[in-house]
Amino acid sequence: MKQEVFKYSGSFVLESGAVLQNLHLAYTTYGTLNSEADNIVWIFHALTANSCPHEWWPDMIGEGRVFDPAKHFIICVNMPGSCYGSISPLDINPSTGAAYYHQFPFFTIRDMVHAYRLLQTYLGITKIRVGIGGSTGGQQLMEWAVQDPELFEYIFPIATNAVHSPWGKAFNASQRLAIEADSSWQNQADDAGRKGLEVARSIALLSYRTDMAYNKTQSEANDDLIEGFKSESYQRYQGSKLSARFNAFSYYALTKSMDSHNLGRGRGGVVAALNSIQAKTLALSMEGDILFPPYEQEFIASHIPEAHVKLILSDYGHDGFLLEFEQLTEAISHFLEKEQLVSNK
């Protein structure tokens, strides 16, 4: 495993028109590029993860796993705006000499992919065998597959969509409202909005999981209890757990990035954009996902030429893409093997 930082020396122009002179991307690689340069797997992480998928997808990355460094050259980049090494709101704004904080420029999903393509050029990559990502990571994958239809041989968009829905935007808006309601949010400090972030995370969890998951893990054994319930302490714990490793500025920025996702913008509509994708596609859905419902992946598969869709059974809803390793491995492996047989014929 290697962790590196790509620094771009030119001017990077965002969709908003803002210009950055200090674009940099933290990225992690595993394995070695083979002589044919045809063993690349590009993984896109979700909202608050980092560029080390072995930490948050341990049963998908590693020796004997579906993505094995002994066979594949695996790349994962930290999203711009995140706090794990790529350019972020806590970085110094060269024009002011102080941290960006609230003035951090707005990165759309499309901007993120433009940044990744600079790294792609720097690494000399002309073909990617597999692109895979869940949630907002899947949004980035979809955007790239539209921007460069011939780049990916296979794509696996998981629990994601072609356009971020009004429902998803509403969840994100409520989370940002929670951060804005924190009296410390306007402070020029790294920990501004920390309590608001904790509330935002508790809101997000309700969209990531299902009633079944909560009823299985947070039920009370004591019928006489009238307060101090497990579910409340769980919400508080998850909020404080995130605020200890993340910051409100990054969270605020990345939820806005997610909201910007629309493959059809400036391309004649979503269907036309999906029709342009040439990669062999298996869209993966999570049973009970209320944030990215299965019909959104069915829509993706119905408009990408010869694409397929597979439902992963889970009690965990959206979070199933981080937990249902066996089913994901089986679905991905089977699809790759089947498509390789077809290609050989």
XYZ file of C-alpha atoms in Angstrom, residues 42-307:
266
model
C -10.535 2.451 -9.294
C -12.577 2.599 -6.082
C -14.647 5.661 -5.169
C -15.371 6.175 -1.473
C -18.570 7.435 0.144
C -19.296 10.599 2.130
C -17.069 10.416 5.219
C -14.644 7.641 4.251
C -10.990 8.019 3.237
C -8.748 6.792 0.419
C -7.922 3.539 2.264
C -10.691 1.086 1.335
C -9.038 -1.745 3.235
C -10.194 0.124 6.381
C -13.879 0.525 5.458
C -14.266 -2.349 2.944
C -11.971 -4.927 4.582
C -13.597 -8.009 3.085
C -13.454 -6.584 -0.444
C -9.774 -5.566 -0.533
C -6.843 -7.874 0.203
C -5.263 -11.253 -0.413
C -7.821 -13.676 -1.801
C -10.513 -10.987 -1.953
C -12.392 -9.905 -5.061
C -9.949 -7.006 -5.389
C -6.559 -8.519 -4.653
C -3.339 -6.429 -4.723
C -1.523 -9.517 -5.978
C -3.622 -9.322 -9.160
C -4.882 -5.751 -9.363
C -3.527 -2.222 -9.240
C -6.074 -0.579 -6.976
C -6.521 3.195 -6.683
C -8.728 5.209 -4.354
C -8.703 9.024 -4.147
C -9.902 11.117 -1.244
C -12.722 13.358 -2.430
C -11.950 17.083 -2.728
C -13.586 18.744 0.264
C -12.917 15.796 2.572
C -10.535 16.055 5.509
C -8.315 13.080 4.719
C -5.589 14.707 2.654
C -7.190 16.238 -0.426
C -7.897 19.957 -0.707
C -10.438 20.862 1.959
C -12.004 23.748 3.901
C -9.276 23.459 6.552
C -6.517 24.152 4.008
C -4.933 27.564 3.658
C -6.474 29.864 1.083
C -3.442 31.336 -0.746
C -5.271 34.594 -1.372
C -5.885 35.264 2.343
C -3.207 33.277 4.163
C -5.911 31.796 6.431
C -7.981 28.621 6.283
C -10.835 28.588 3.778
C -13.498 27.527 6.275
C -16.834 28.946 5.038
C -15.218 30.320 1.856
C -14.164 26.920 0.541
C -15.114 26.826 -3.165
C -18.015 24.658 -4.227
C -16.978 21.365 -5.853
C -19.675 19.648 -7.870
C -19.446 15.915 -8.534
C -18.424 16.885 -12.059
C -15.591 19.048 -10.683
C -14.355 16.100 -8.634
C -14.140 13.913 -11.713
C -12.301 16.644 -13.620
C -9.749 16.618 -10.797
C -9.418 12.822 -10.912
C -8.774 12.988 -14.637
C -5.731 15.159 -13.970
C -4.403 12.427 -11.670
C -5.267 9.833 -14.317
C -3.112 11.723 -16.834
C -0.298 12.112 -14.306
C -0.308 8.335 -13.694
C -0.392 7.589 -17.414
C -3.636 5.611 -17.199
C -5.537 5.115 -20.453
C -7.835 2.241 -19.475
C -9.480 1.192 -16.209
C -10.641 -2.404 -15.955
C -13.068 -1.902 -13.050
C -14.662 1.196 -11.583
C -16.690 0.711 -8.416
C -18.280 2.951 -5.818
C -21.254 3.200 -3.508
C -23.520 6.108 -2.613
C -21.852 9.403 -3.557
C -18.850 7.334 -4.648
C -21.163 5.749 -7.181
C -22.246 9.196 -8.334
C -18.615 10.048 -9.132
C -18.197 6.748 -10.981
C -21.312 7.397 -13.073
C -20.168 10.922 -13.904
C -16.758 9.695 -15.064
C -18.290 6.914 -17.154
C -20.281 9.597 -18.980
C -17.356 12.013 -19.339
C -15.129 9.312 -20.845
C -17.278 6.443 -22.147
C -14.320 4.363 -23.336
C -12.246 4.531 -20.150
C -13.905 1.823 -18.038
C -14.281 -1.788 -19.115
C -16.612 -2.642 -16.212
C -18.482 -0.425 -13.773
C -20.285 -1.369 -10.566
C -22.383 1.555 -9.315
C -23.731 0.529 -5.906
C -26.694 2.076 -4.074
C -26.435 5.249 -6.131
C -28.311 7.243 -8.758
C -28.097 9.195 -12.003
C -29.553 12.340 -10.413
C -29.615 13.070 -6.702
C -33.284 12.962 -5.773
C -35.342 15.680 -4.050
C -35.680 13.191 -1.164
C -31.904 12.829 -0.852
C -31.420 16.582 -1.116
C -33.973 17.108 1.641
C -32.038 14.796 3.975
C -28.842 16.701 3.194
C -30.554 20.060 3.671
C -31.792 19.040 7.122
C -28.283 17.967 8.068
C -26.866 21.323 6.981
C -29.631 23.083 8.899
C -28.510 21.211 12.012
C -24.945 22.458 11.474
C -26.163 26.023 10.846
C -28.184 25.907 14.085
C -25.004 25.326 16.091
C -24.066 28.687 17.617
C -20.386 27.963 16.980
C -20.842 27.407 13.250
C -19.752 30.914 12.250
C -16.516 30.672 14.242
C -13.284 30.740 12.258
C -12.013 27.559 13.892
C -11.466 23.938 12.892
C -14.061 22.689 15.368
C -16.827 25.145 14.431
C -20.246 23.498 14.183
C -19.127 20.349 15.944
C -22.341 19.800 17.919
C -24.359 20.542 14.806
C -22.354 17.903 12.975
C -23.304 15.361 15.632
C -26.997 16.107 15.088
C -26.501 15.995 11.317
C -24.985 12.533 11.607
C -27.912 11.302 13.688
C -30.271 12.514 10.948
C -28.181 10.804 8.282
C -28.272 7.485 10.137
C -32.036 7.372 9.791
C -31.579 7.371 6.021
C -28.709 4.878 6.069
C -30.447 2.140 8.053
C -33.918 0.621 8.294
C -36.550 0.180 10.980
C -35.722 -3.534 10.919
C -32.065 -2.869 11.692
C -32.901 -0.594 14.621
C -35.542 -2.968 15.943
C -33.041 -5.839 15.881
C -30.113 -4.007 17.472
C -31.683 -1.348 19.703
C -34.627 -3.128 21.302
C -34.939 -3.157 25.075
C -35.034 -6.287 27.216
C -36.624 -4.385 30.092
C -40.348 -3.803 29.556
C -40.488 -1.398 32.506
C -38.079 1.153 30.990
C -39.602 4.592 30.332
C -36.478 6.567 29.370
C -32.781 6.177 28.591
C -33.380 3.975 25.578
C -30.666 2.272 23.556
C -31.742 3.953 20.330
C -31.179 7.422 21.763
C -27.758 6.582 23.161
C -26.884 4.983 19.809
C -27.748 8.189 17.953
C -25.644 10.255 20.365
C -22.732 7.825 20.149
C -22.666 7.816 16.352
C -22.753 11.618 16.291
C -19.861 12.004 18.696
C -17.933 9.243 16.932
C -18.079 11.132 13.623
C -17.285 14.550 15.124
C -14.119 13.077 16.627
C -12.751 12.188 13.185
C -14.435 14.610 10.784
C -15.371 18.290 10.685
C -18.516 20.261 9.966
C -16.961 22.239 7.098
C -16.134 19.116 5.106
C -19.493 17.540 5.872
C -21.347 20.681 4.819
C -19.346 20.951 1.589
C -19.640 17.287 0.605
C -23.408 17.125 1.100
C -23.722 20.090 -1.263
C -21.482 18.287 -3.748
C -23.777 15.276 -3.572
C -26.820 17.464 -4.227
C -25.213 18.784 -7.434
C -25.163 15.347 -9.060
C -27.119 15.281 -12.325
C -25.754 13.330 -15.269
C -28.145 15.093 -17.625
C -26.994 18.655 -16.947
C -25.926 20.180 -20.250
C -26.081 16.784 -21.999
C -29.600 16.639 -23.327
C -31.027 14.885 -20.293
C -30.290 11.948 -18.044
C -31.390 9.232 -20.448
C -29.114 10.541 -23.191
C -26.202 10.650 -20.738
C -26.783 7.075 -19.586
C -27.142 5.882 -23.177
C -23.620 7.148 -23.869
C -21.982 4.818 -21.319
C -20.076 1.991 -22.991
C -18.774 0.109 -19.946
C -20.203 -3.296 -19.112
C -22.424 -2.369 -16.187
C -23.852 -4.147 -13.170
C -25.823 -1.805 -10.946
C -26.187 -3.120 -7.402
C -29.137 -2.234 -5.170
C -29.620 -2.606 -1.436
C -32.876 -4.059 -0.175
C -34.744 -1.547 1.981
C -32.537 1.396 0.951
C -34.658 4.510 1.482
C -31.924 6.997 0.564
C -31.040 5.506 -2.839
C -34.044 3.217 -3.443
C -33.591 0.186 -5.732
C -35.714 1.777 -8.446
C -32.915 4.321 -8.952
C -30.447 1.558 -9.836
C -33.102 -0.092 -12.015
C -33.397 3.212 -13.882
C -29.620 3.297 -14.388
C -29.547 -0.259 -15.731
C -32.556 0.291 -18.006
C -30.829 3.112 -19.899
C -27.208 1.951 -20.140
C -26.835 -0.356 -23.141
C -26.909 -4.035 -22.093
C -26.596 -3.175 -18.398
